[in-house]
């Protein structure tokens, strides 16, 4: 059973999105729509495919529905964006259920609509508040422009900006709803009563109108503001909002698994630790060696592990012998002073650089236009001869992968045509770092050991997301990092160790400072603002804190991305660097930042590591 449009693209499990396919075709199609699969792999048969689909729909016997016909002819680029019908129905049901639950607590619950909120927001002059709050910072960067509107009126606007770029637009709507009364809803829902024959209803609406509306100087009727300085007060309070994000702190969940004992009525209970996320990515890689393109210099950084990968055997023996004299301490063995007194020789000449193997993690990929879209993708192919054949094939078709790598059954790519050997799958390089999922075993299930008596790793996986980065200060007052993956964090919990290693390198004089986890909040210094000179717990200072408050978006080795707490998008627009986001590429810029803990209602409840 095959999904015409993969559930990864559109979670549609209806009958109209299902068909039958051979298993090998299903695997080949992967996460592509049926139309994209045909367009890429069977381009010459695409027109026949379209005719066949349309004939099944038009044959008068209802072989396939209109919905199924449309899905069979739908390319991924044409998939609808935003809310689909099912999402809309779900949100309607949620609103109805929420009202039902509130009625169990409150005697009166009023529901309003977006159109009513929009009308009140306009009449109460709240429309441009979000733009005014954002204007100064964008104007300072030169990201505003003048628009000429009706009656030749000139208005300054922020380029490519919408109120939905700022999380606080939800607060604006909530504020409007909070001041919406039963009179507002009844009045707007029954405006047509003035043209109604029911005079009694007309009278009620007229009375409400006189109570909650008034005529402006332009003669138009507007809703009366909830208070004289409503707009000013709204602006002050919205400017002080600190957005709260849920931190991803928890590593495992304690679950109790029950299993019934054989022949008995009672159960055996066992505490089971369940990871709160994906331990590693699905792809399993192999491990290979290949020759490095450039030789490696012999220096203090050249370790014994690298020495084991020297290609030239006599050179390898010379390097290992030299290391052994200095207890395998490369910092001493290959120090400049050491090498002057005791040079590392090979063939009576100083050995300054060596050619080494490097370990690479590999995976097999099918030859198609999705896997190999350009020359950059083809350069990952490990076998040099195969890589060149594929590059030549792509260039022959004017660098158009759909033409070069489609319909390979009829247009094979030959590795050796005389022997009938064609290229259908290739080995490519994968990730740069991976962890072993298993260790090699023999046919009896016993561990296989290498020459040094260690297990031989097999089946490597990328550990995926990092759990946290721990920042330390070393004995020389320099900031150092330790990146811990979610995989490693789970292992530490299983070993009954703290997830955050605060004693790491304590013997070397390191001092733990703080961690950075996804969605944790940090205040940065800026011109005229130093978080260490401000009372961060005082709500009156929140408007000063807000422009300098960032959440941790993503973390990697010497690469930390912070996103401004008001930003709703995660785009990396370079013109908005240091405004919408801060990208830190070393540990030193973290000196002086202050970590905060913000509760669910936007209050700062703790300063520093927690």
Coordinates of C-alpha atoms in Angstrom, one line a residue:
X1 CA 0.0 0.0 0.0
X2 CA 1.6 3.2 -1.2
X3 CA 0.8 6.8 -0.3
X4 CA 0.5 8.9 -3.5
X5 CA 1.6 12.0 -1.6
X6 CA 3.9 10.8 1.2
X7 CA 2.7 11.4 4.7
X8 CA 6.0 13.2 5.4
X9 CA 4.8 15.9 3.0
X10 CA 1.0 15.9 3.7
X11 CA -0.4 13.7 6.5
X12 CA -3.3 12.4 4.5
X13 CA -4.2 8.8 5.3
X14 CA -7.5 8.9 3.3
X15 CA -8.4 6.3 0.7
X16 CA -7.9 9.0 -2.0
X17 CA -4.2 9.2 -1.1
X18 CA -3.6 5.4 -1.4
X19 CA -2.7 3.0 -4.2
X20 CA -1.0 -0.3 -4.6
X21 CA 2.6 -0.6 -5.7
X22 CA 5.3 -3.3 -5.9
X23 CA 7.7 -3.1 -3.0
X24 CA 10.8 -2.3 -5.0
X25 CA 8.9 0.6 -6.8
X26 CA 7.7 1.9 -3.4
X27 CA 11.3 2.0 -2.1
X28 CA 12.5 3.6 -5.2
X29 CA 9.8 6.3 -5.1
X30 CA 10.8 7.1 -1.5
X31 CA 9.5 10.5 -0.2
X32 CA 8.4 11.8 -3.6
X33 CA 4.9 12.4 -4.9
X34 CA 3.8 10.0 -7.6
X35 CA 4.0 12.7 -10.2
X36 CA 7.5 13.8 -9.3
X37 CA 8.6 10.1 -9.3
X38 CA 7.3 9.7 -12.8
X39 CA 8.7 13.0 -13.9
X40 CA 12.2 12.1 -12.6
X41 CA 12.6 8.4 -13.2
X42 CA 10.2 7.7 -16.2
X43 CA 10.2 11.0 -18.0
X44 CA 9.7 9.4 -21.4
X45 CA 6.5 7.8 -20.1
X46 CA 5.1 10.9 -18.3
X47 CA 2.6 11.8 -21.0
X48 CA 1.3 8.2 -21.1
X49 CA 1.0 8.3 -17.3
X50 CA -1.1 11.5 -17.4
X51 CA -3.4 10.0 -20.1
X52 CA -3.8 6.8 -18.1
X53 CA -4.8 8.7 -14.9
X54 CA -7.3 10.9 -16.7
X55 CA -8.8 7.9 -18.5
X56 CA -9.3 6.1 -15.2
X57 CA -11.2 9.2 -14.0
X58 CA -13.1 9.9 -17.1
X59 CA -14.2 6.3 -18.0
X60 CA -17.6 6.8 -16.5
X61 CA -17.3 3.8 -14.2
X62 CA -15.7 5.7 -11.3
X63 CA -12.5 3.8 -11.4
X64 CA -10.8 6.6 -9.4
X65 CA -12.2 9.7 -7.7
X66 CA -11.5 13.3 -8.6
X67 CA -9.5 13.6 -5.4
X68 CA -7.3 10.6 -6.3
X69 CA -6.9 11.9 -9.9
X70 CA -5.7 15.3 -8.6
X71 CA -3.2 13.7 -6.2
X72 CA -1.8 11.4 -8.8
X73 CA -1.1 14.5 -11.0
X74 CA 0.2 16.8 -8.1
X75 CA 3.8 17.8 -7.9
X76 CA 5.4 18.6 -4.6
X77 CA 5.9 22.2 -5.6
X78 CA 2.1 22.6 -6.0
X79 CA 1.3 21.3 -2.5
X80 CA -0.8 23.8 -0.5
X81 CA 0.9 25.9 2.1
X82 CA -0.5 26.8 5.5
X83 CA -3.7 25.5 6.9
X84 CA -5.4 22.7 5.0
X85 CA -9.1 21.8 5.5
X86 CA -8.4 19.2 8.1
X87 CA -6.4 21.7 10.2
X88 CA -9.2 24.2 10.0
X89 CA -11.8 21.6 11.2
X90 CA -9.5 20.6 14.0
X91 CA -9.1 24.2 15.2
X92 CA -12.9 24.7 15.1
X93 CA -13.4 21.6 17.2
X94 CA -10.7 22.7 19.7
X95 CA -12.4 26.1 20.1
X96 CA -15.8 24.4 20.7
X97 CA -14.3 22.0 23.2
X98 CA -12.5 24.8 25.0
X99 CA -15.7 26.7 25.5
X100 CA -17.4 23.6 26.8
X101 CA -14.7 23.0 29.4
X102 CA -14.8 26.7 30.5
X103 CA -18.5 26.4 31.1
X104 CA -17.7 23.9 33.8
X105 CA -15.8 26.6 35.7
X106 CA -17.5 29.9 34.7
X107 CA -21.2 30.7 34.5
X108 CA -20.8 32.9 31.5
X109 CA -18.5 32.3 28.6
X110 CA -18.6 34.4 25.4
X111 CA -16.9 33.4 22.1
X112 CA -16.0 36.0 19.6
X113 CA -14.7 35.9 16.0
X114 CA -11.7 37.2 14.2
X115 CA -13.8 39.7 12.2
X116 CA -15.2 41.2 15.5
X117 CA -11.6 41.4 17.0
X118 CA -10.4 43.0 13.8
X119 CA -13.1 45.7 13.8
X120 CA -12.5 46.5 17.5
X121 CA -8.7 46.6 17.0
X122 CA -9.2 49.1 14.2
X123 CA -11.6 51.4 16.0
X124 CA -9.5 51.4 19.2
X125 CA -6.5 52.5 17.1
X126 CA -4.3 49.4 17.8
X127 CA -3.6 48.6 14.2
X128 CA -0.1 50.3 13.9
X129 CA 1.1 49.7 17.5
X130 CA 3.3 46.7 16.5
X131 CA 4.8 48.6 13.6
X132 CA 5.6 51.6 15.8
X133 CA 7.3 49.4 18.4
X134 CA 9.5 47.8 15.7
X135 CA 10.1 50.9 13.6
X136 CA 13.2 52.4 15.5
X137 CA 15.4 49.4 15.2
X138 CA 14.6 48.7 11.6
X139 CA 15.0 52.4 10.7
X140 CA 18.4 52.5 12.3
X141 CA 19.5 49.7 9.9
X142 CA 18.0 51.5 6.9
X143 CA 15.4 48.8 6.4
X144 CA 12.4 51.2 6.0
X145 CA 10.9 52.8 2.9
X146 CA 8.3 55.4 2.0
X147 CA 5.0 54.1 0.4
X148 CA 2.6 56.4 -1.4
X149 CA -1.0 55.6 -0.6
X150 CA -4.5 56.9 -1.2
X151 CA -4.7 60.7 -1.7
X152 CA -1.0 60.8 -2.3
X153 CA -0.4 60.2 1.4
X154 CA 3.2 59.1 2.2
X155 CA 3.7 56.5 4.9
X156 CA 7.0 55.0 6.2
X157 CA 6.9 51.2 6.4
X158 CA 9.3 48.4 7.3
X159 CA 10.5 46.5 4.2
X160 CA 9.1 42.9 3.9
X161 CA 7.7 43.0 7.4
X162 CA 4.4 41.9 9.0
X163 CA 3.1 42.1 12.5
X164 CA 3.2 38.3 12.4
X165 CA 7.0 38.5 12.5
X166 CA 6.6 39.6 16.2
X167 CA 5.3 37.1 18.8
X168 CA 3.6 40.0 20.6
X169 CA 0.9 40.3 18.0
X170 CA -0.9 37.5 19.9
X171 CA -0.8 39.7 23.0
X172 CA -2.4 42.5 20.9
X173 CA -5.3 40.2 19.9
X174 CA -5.6 38.9 23.5
X175 CA -5.8 42.5 24.8
X176 CA -8.6 43.3 22.3
X177 CA -10.5 40.1 23.3
X178 CA -10.1 40.9 27.0
X179 CA -12.0 44.2 26.5
X180 CA -14.6 42.7 24.2
X181 CA -18.1 42.7 25.9
X182 CA -21.4 41.0 25.2
X183 CA -22.6 44.3 23.9
X184 CA -19.9 44.5 21.3
X185 CA -20.7 41.0 20.0
X186 CA -24.4 41.4 20.1
X187 CA -24.2 44.7 18.3
X188 CA -22.0 43.5 15.5
X189 CA -23.9 40.3 15.0
X190 CA -27.3 42.1 14.8
X191 CA -26.5 45.2 12.8
X192 CA -29.1 44.1 10.2
X193 CA -31.8 44.5 12.8
X194 CA -32.2 48.1 11.9
X195 CA -33.7 46.9 8.6
X196 CA -35.7 44.3 10.4
X197 CA -39.4 44.4 11.0
X198 CA -38.8 43.3 14.6
X199 CA -38.9 46.8 16.1
X200 CA -38.1 45.4 19.6
X201 CA -34.8 44.1 18.4
X202 CA -34.2 47.3 16.5
X203 CA -34.7 49.2 19.8
X204 CA -32.2 47.0 21.7
X205 CA -29.5 47.4 19.0
X206 CA -30.1 51.2 19.0
X207 CA -29.7 51.3 22.8
X208 CA -26.4 49.3 22.6
X209 CA -25.2 51.6 19.8
X210 CA -25.7 54.7 21.8
X211 CA -23.8 53.1 24.8
X212 CA -20.7 51.7 23.1
X213 CA -20.2 53.8 19.9
X214 CA -19.9 57.4 18.9
X215 CA -19.5 59.4 15.7
X216 CA -16.0 60.8 14.8
X217 CA -15.3 64.1 13.2
X218 CA -15.5 62.4 9.8
X219 CA -19.0 61.3 10.6
X220 CA -18.2 57.6 10.8
X221 CA -19.4 55.6 13.8
X222 CA -16.6 54.1 15.9
X223 CA -16.5 52.0 19.1
X224 CA -15.7 53.9 22.2
X225 CA -12.2 53.0 23.6
X226 CA -12.2 51.1 26.9
X227 CA -10.3 54.0 28.6
X228 CA -9.1 57.5 27.4
X229 CA -5.4 56.5 27.2
X230 CA -6.0 52.9 26.0
X231 CA -3.6 53.0 23.0
X232 CA -0.8 54.6 25.1
X233 CA -1.2 52.0 28.0
X234 CA -1.4 49.1 25.5
X235 CA 1.9 50.2 23.9
X236 CA 3.7 50.5 27.3
X237 CA 2.6 47.1 28.4
X238 CA 3.3 45.3 25.1
X239 CA 6.8 46.9 25.0
X240 CA 7.5 45.2 28.4
X241 CA 6.5 41.6 27.3
X242 CA 9.2 38.9 27.6
X243 CA 8.2 35.9 25.5
X244 CA 8.4 32.5 27.3
X245 CA 9.6 29.4 25.6
X246 CA 9.5 25.8 26.8
X247 CA 13.0 24.6 27.5
X248 CA 14.1 21.2 26.4
X249 CA 15.6 20.0 29.6
X250 CA 14.3 16.6 30.3
X251 CA 16.4 13.7 28.9
X252 CA 14.4 10.6 29.9
X253 CA 10.9 9.8 31.3
X254 CA 10.4 7.2 34.1
X255 CA 7.9 4.6 32.8
X256 CA 6.7 1.5 34.7
X257 CA 6.3 -1.4 32.3
X258 CA 4.0 -4.2 33.5
X259 CA 4.2 -7.8 32.2
X260 CA 1.9 -10.6 33.4
X261 CA 3.7 -13.5 35.1
X262 CA 3.1 -16.9 33.5
X263 CA 0.3 -18.8 35.2
X264 CA -0.3 -16.1 37.8
X265 CA -2.7 -13.2 38.1
X266 CA -0.2 -10.6 39.3
X267 CA 2.2 -8.6 37.2
X268 CA 6.0 -8.0 37.2
X269 CA 6.7 -4.2 37.3
X270 CA 9.9 -2.8 36.0
X271 CA 11.1 0.9 35.9
X272 CA 12.0 1.8 32.4
X273 CA 13.9 4.9 31.3
X274 CA 12.5 6.2 28.0
X275 CA 14.4 8.9 26.0
X276 CA 12.5 12.1 25.5
X277 CA 13.6 12.4 21.9
X278 CA 15.4 10.8 19.0
X279 CA 18.7 9.2 20.1
X280 CA 20.1 9.3 16.6
X281 CA 19.1 9.8 13.0
X282 CA 17.6 6.9 11.0
X283 CA 20.4 6.5 8.5
X284 CA 23.0 3.8 9.3
X285 CA 26.5 4.4 7.8
X286 CA 29.4 2.2 7.1
X287 CA 33.0 3.1 7.9
X288 CA 35.8 3.2 5.3
X289 CA 39.3 4.6 4.9
X290 CA 40.6 6.7 2.0
X291 CA 43.8 8.5 1.2
X292 CA 43.8 12.2 2.2
X293 CA 44.4 14.7 -0.6
X294 CA 47.1 16.6 1.2
X295 CA 49.9 15.4 3.5
X296 CA 49.7 16.2 7.3
X297 CA 52.4 18.2 9.0
X298 CA 54.2 16.6 12.0
X299 CA 53.5 19.0 14.9
X300 CA 52.4 19.0 18.5
X301 CA 48.8 18.4 17.3
X302 CA 49.8 15.1 15.5
X303 CA 48.4 12.4 17.8
X304 CA 49.2 8.7 18.2
X305 CA 45.8 7.9 16.7
X306 CA 46.7 9.8 13.5
X307 CA 50.1 8.1 13.4
X308 CA 48.3 4.7 13.1
X309 CA 46.8 6.0 9.8
X310 CA 50.1 6.8 8.1
X311 CA 50.1 5.1 4.7
X312 CA 53.8 4.5 4.3
X313 CA 54.6 1.6 6.7
X314 CA 58.3 2.5 7.4
X315 CA 57.3 6.1 8.1
X316 CA 54.6 4.9 10.4
X317 CA 57.1 2.8 12.4
X318 CA 59.5 5.7 12.7
X319 CA 56.8 8.1 14.0
X320 CA 55.4 5.5 16.5
X321 CA 58.9 4.7 17.7
X322 CA 59.6 8.4 18.2
X323 CA 56.4 8.8 20.1
X324 CA 57.1 5.8 22.4
X325 CA 60.3 7.5 23.6
X326 CA 58.2 10.3 25.0
X327 CA 55.4 8.1 26.5
X328 CA 53.2 8.8 23.4
X329 CA 52.8 12.4 24.4
X330 CA 52.6 14.2 21.1
X331 CA 52.9 17.7 22.7
X332 CA 56.4 16.8 23.9
X333 CA 57.5 14.4 21.2
X334 CA 56.8 16.8 18.3
X335 CA 57.6 20.1 20.1
X336 CA 60.0 22.3 18.1
X337 CA 62.7 22.2 20.8
X338 CA 62.4 18.4 21.1
X339 CA 62.8 17.9 17.4
X340 CA 65.9 20.1 17.3
X341 CA 67.6 17.9 20.0
X342 CA 66.1 14.6 18.8
X343 CA 65.1 14.9 15.1
X344 CA 62.5 12.5 13.6
X345 CA 64.4 10.9 10.8
X346 CA 63.3 8.8 7.8
X347 CA 66.0 7.7 5.3
X348 CA 68.4 9.9 7.2
X349 CA 66.3 13.0 6.4
X350 CA 64.0 14.9 8.8
X351 CA 60.4 13.8 8.4
X352 CA 58.2 16.9 8.4
X353 CA 55.0 15.6 6.8
X354 CA 53.3 12.3 6.1
X355 CA 50.4 11.1 3.9
X356 CA 47.6 9.5 5.9
X357 CA 44.4 7.7 5.5
X358 CA 41.3 9.3 6.8
X359 CA 38.2 7.6 8.2
X360 CA 35.0 8.4 6.4
X361 CA 31.4 7.3 7.1
X362 CA 29.6 6.1 4.0
X363 CA 26.2 5.2 2.7
X364 CA 24.8 3.7 -0.5
X365 CA 22.5 5.9 -2.7
X366 CA 20.4 5.2 -5.8
X367 CA 21.3 7.2 -8.9
X368 CA 18.5 9.6 -9.5
X369 CA 17.9 13.3 -9.9
X370 CA 16.9 13.8 -6.3
X371 CA 20.0 12.3 -4.8
X372 CA 22.4 13.9 -7.3
X373 CA 21.1 17.3 -8.3
X374 CA 24.5 18.9 -9.2
X375 CA 28.3 18.4 -9.4
X376 CA 28.6 19.2 -5.7
X377 CA 26.5 16.1 -4.8
X378 CA 28.5 13.9 -7.2
X379 CA 31.8 15.0 -5.6
X380 CA 30.7 12.9 -2.5
X381 CA 31.0 9.7 -4.6
X382 CA 33.9 7.7 -3.0
X383 CA 35.1 5.8 -6.1
X384 CA 37.0 8.2 -8.3
X385 CA 36.3 6.3 -11.6
X386 CA 32.6 6.1 -10.9
X387 CA 32.5 9.8 -9.9
X388 CA 34.0 10.8 -13.2
X389 CA 31.6 8.7 -15.2
X390 CA 28.6 10.3 -13.4
X391 CA 30.1 13.8 -13.8
X392 CA 30.6 13.2 -17.6
X393 CA 27.0 11.9 -17.8
X394 CA 25.7 15.1 -16.1
X395 CA 27.7 17.4 -18.4
X396 CA 26.6 15.5 -21.5
X397 CA 23.0 16.5 -20.5
X398 CA 23.9 20.2 -19.9
X399 CA 23.9 19.8 -16.1
X400 CA 20.2 18.8 -16.1
X401 CA 19.9 15.9 -13.6
X402 CA 16.4 14.9 -14.6
X403 CA 17.6 14.2 -18.1
X404 CA 20.9 12.6 -17.0
X405 CA 19.7 10.3 -14.3
X406 CA 16.2 9.3 -15.2
X407 CA 14.9 6.1 -16.8
X408 CA 18.2 4.2 -16.2
X409 CA 16.7 0.9 -17.3
X410 CA 16.4 2.2 -20.9
X411 CA 19.4 4.6 -20.7
X412 CA 22.0 2.8 -18.5
X413 CA 25.2 4.4 -17.1
X414 CA 27.9 1.9 -18.0
X415 CA 30.8 1.1 -15.7
X416 CA 31.9 -1.6 -18.1
X417 CA 29.6 -1.9 -21.1
X418 CA 31.4 -5.0 -22.6
X419 CA 30.7 -6.9 -19.4
X420 CA 27.2 -5.4 -19.0
X421 CA 28.0 -3.7 -15.7
X422 CA 25.9 -0.5 -15.2
X423 CA 25.9 2.0 -12.3
X424 CA 22.6 2.0 -10.4
X425 CA 23.8 2.7 -6.8
X426 CA 27.0 4.3 -5.5
X427 CA 28.8 4.7 -2.2
X428 CA 29.0 8.3 -1.0
X429 CA 30.5 10.1 2.0
X430 CA 28.0 10.9 4.8
X431 CA 28.4 12.7 8.0
X432 CA 31.8 13.8 9.5
X433 CA 31.1 12.4 13.0
X434 CA 29.2 9.3 14.0
X435 CA 28.8 6.9 16.9
X436 CA 28.8 3.1 16.6
X437 CA 25.4 1.5 17.0
X438 CA 26.8 -2.1 17.4
X439 CA 30.1 -4.0 17.6
X440 CA 31.1 -6.8 15.2
X441 CA 30.2 -10.3 16.1
X442 CA 31.0 -13.7 14.6
X443 CA 28.4 -16.2 13.3
X444 CA 27.9 -17.5 16.9
X445 CA 27.2 -14.0 18.2
X446 CA 30.5 -13.7 20.0
X447 CA 32.4 -10.4 20.0
X448 CA 35.2 -10.0 17.5
X449 CA 38.3 -8.1 18.8
X450 CA 41.0 -6.2 17.0
X451 CA 44.8 -6.7 17.5
X452 CA 44.8 -4.5 20.6
X453 CA 42.0 -6.5 22.2
X454 CA 39.2 -3.9 21.7
X455 CA 35.7 -4.3 20.2
X456 CA 35.4 -3.5 16.5
X457 CA 32.6 -0.8 16.0
X458 CA 30.0 -1.3 13.2
X459 CA 26.9 0.3 11.9
X460 CA 27.5 4.0 12.6
X461 CA 24.8 6.7 13.2
X462 CA 24.7 10.4 13.4
X463 CA 23.7 11.4 17.0
X464 CA 21.5 14.2 15.7
X465 CA 20.7 17.1 18.0
X466 CA 23.0 18.3 20.7
X467 CA 21.5 18.4 24.2
X468 CA 23.6 21.2 25.6
X469 CA 26.9 23.1 25.4
X470 CA 28.7 23.5 28.8
X471 CA 30.9 26.6 29.1
X472 CA 33.9 26.6 31.4
X473 CA 36.7 29.0 32.3
X474 CA 40.2 27.5 32.3
X475 CA 43.1 28.4 34.5
X476 CA 44.2 31.1 32.0
X477 CA 40.8 32.8 32.2
X478 CA 39.8 31.6 28.7
X479 CA 36.4 30.3 27.9
X480 CA 36.2 26.6 26.9
X481 CA 33.3 24.5 25.6
X482 CA 32.1 20.9 25.9
X483 CA 29.4 19.9 23.4
X484 CA 27.1 17.1 24.7
X485 CA 24.8 15.3 22.3
X486 CA 21.4 14.0 23.3
X487 CA 22.8 10.5 22.7
X488 CA 25.6 11.1 25.3
X489 CA 23.2 12.8 27.7
X490 CA 21.0 9.6 27.8
X491 CA 24.0 7.4 28.3
X492 CA 25.0 9.6 31.3
X493 CA 21.6 9.2 32.8
X494 CA 21.7 5.4 32.3
X495 CA 25.1 5.4 34.1
X496 CA 23.5 7.3 37.0
X497 CA 25.7 10.3 36.2
X498 CA 24.6 14.0 36.2
X499 CA 23.7 15.2 32.6
X500 CA 25.8 18.3 33.1
X501 CA 29.4 17.5 34.1
X502 CA 30.2 20.5 36.3
X503 CA 33.5 18.9 37.4
X504 CA 34.8 18.4 33.9
X505 CA 38.6 19.1 33.7
X506 CA 38.5 20.3 37.3
X507 CA 42.0 18.9 37.8
X508 CA 43.2 21.2 35.1
X509 CA 41.8 24.2 36.8
X510 CA 38.6 24.6 34.8
X511 CA 35.6 26.2 36.4
X512 CA 32.0 25.5 35.3
X513 CA 30.0 28.7 34.3
X514 CA 26.8 27.8 32.6
X515 CA 25.1 25.6 29.9
X516 CA 23.3 26.5 26.8
X517 CA 20.3 24.4 25.8
X518 CA 17.7 24.9 23.1
X519 CA 15.2 27.7 24.1
X520 CA 17.2 28.9 27.1
X521 CA 17.3 32.7 27.4
X522 CA 20.3 35.0 27.5
X523 CA 20.7 38.7 27.8
X524 CA 23.5 40.3 25.8
X525 CA 25.2 43.6 26.2
X526 CA 24.6 46.4 23.7
X527 CA 25.4 50.1 23.3
X528 CA 24.1 51.8 26.5
X529 CA 23.0 48.6 28.1
X530 CA 24.9 46.3 30.4
X531 CA 22.9 43.5 32.0
X532 CA 25.2 43.4 35.0
X533 CA 24.3 47.0 35.9
X534 CA 20.5 46.6 35.7
X535 CA 18.1 45.0 38.2
X536 CA 16.8 42.2 35.9
X537 CA 14.1 41.1 38.3
X538 CA 12.4 44.5 38.3
X539 CA 9.5 44.5 35.8
X540 CA 10.0 48.2 35.1
X541 CA 13.2 47.3 33.4
X542 CA 11.6 44.7 31.1
X543 CA 11.4 47.2 28.2
X544 CA 15.2 47.7 28.5
X545 CA 15.8 43.9 28.6
X546 CA 13.5 43.0 25.7
X547 CA 15.7 44.4 22.8
X548 CA 18.7 42.4 24.2
X549 CA 17.0 39.1 25.1
X550 CA 17.7 36.1 22.9
X551 CA 16.9 32.4 23.1
X552 CA 19.2 29.6 22.1
X553 CA 18.0 28.4 18.7
X554 CA 20.6 25.8 17.8
X555 CA 24.0 24.7 19.1
X556 CA 27.1 23.0 17.6
X557 CA 30.8 23.0 18.2
X558 CA 32.0 26.7 18.3
X559 CA 28.7 27.6 16.5
X560 CA 25.9 29.0 18.6
X561 CA 22.8 30.6 17.1
X562 CA 20.7 32.9 19.2
X563 CA 17.3 34.1 18.0
X564 CA 15.6 37.3 19.4
X565 CA 12.8 36.3 21.7
X566 CA 10.2 38.3 19.7
X567 CA 11.1 36.8 16.3
X568 CA 8.7 34.3 14.8
X569 CA 10.8 33.1 11.9
X570 CA 14.2 31.4 11.8
X571 CA 15.5 32.9 8.6
X572 CA 19.1 34.0 8.4
X573 CA 18.7 37.3 6.6
X574 CA 22.2 38.8 6.8
X575 CA 20.8 42.4 6.9
X576 CA 19.1 41.4 10.2
X577 CA 22.2 39.9 11.8
X578 CA 22.7 41.1 15.4
X579 CA 19.1 42.3 15.4
X580 CA 16.9 39.3 14.6
X581 CA 19.6 36.8 15.5
X582 CA 23.2 36.6 16.8
X583 CA 25.6 33.9 15.4
X584 CA 28.5 33.3 17.8
X585 CA 31.4 31.4 16.3
X586 CA 33.7 31.2 19.3
X587 CA 33.4 31.1 23.1
X588 CA 34.9 34.5 23.9
X589 CA 31.8 36.6 22.8
X590 CA 29.9 34.7 25.5
X591 CA 31.8 36.5 28.2
X592 CA 29.4 38.8 30.1
X593 CA 26.2 37.3 28.9
X594 CA 23.6 36.7 31.6
X595 CA 21.4 33.6 31.6
X596 CA 17.7 34.0 32.7
X597 CA 14.9 31.8 33.6
X598 CA 11.5 33.1 32.5
X599 CA 8.2 31.4 33.7
X600 CA 5.1 30.7 31.7
X601 CA 3.7 34.3 32.2
X602 CA 6.8 36.1 31.1
X603 CA 8.3 36.9 34.6
X604 CA 12.0 36.6 35.3
X605 CA 12.3 34.1 38.2
X606 CA 16.0 33.3 38.2
X607 CA 19.3 34.9 37.1
X608 CA 22.3 32.7 36.2
X609 CA 22.6 28.9 35.9
X610 CA 19.7 26.9 37.3

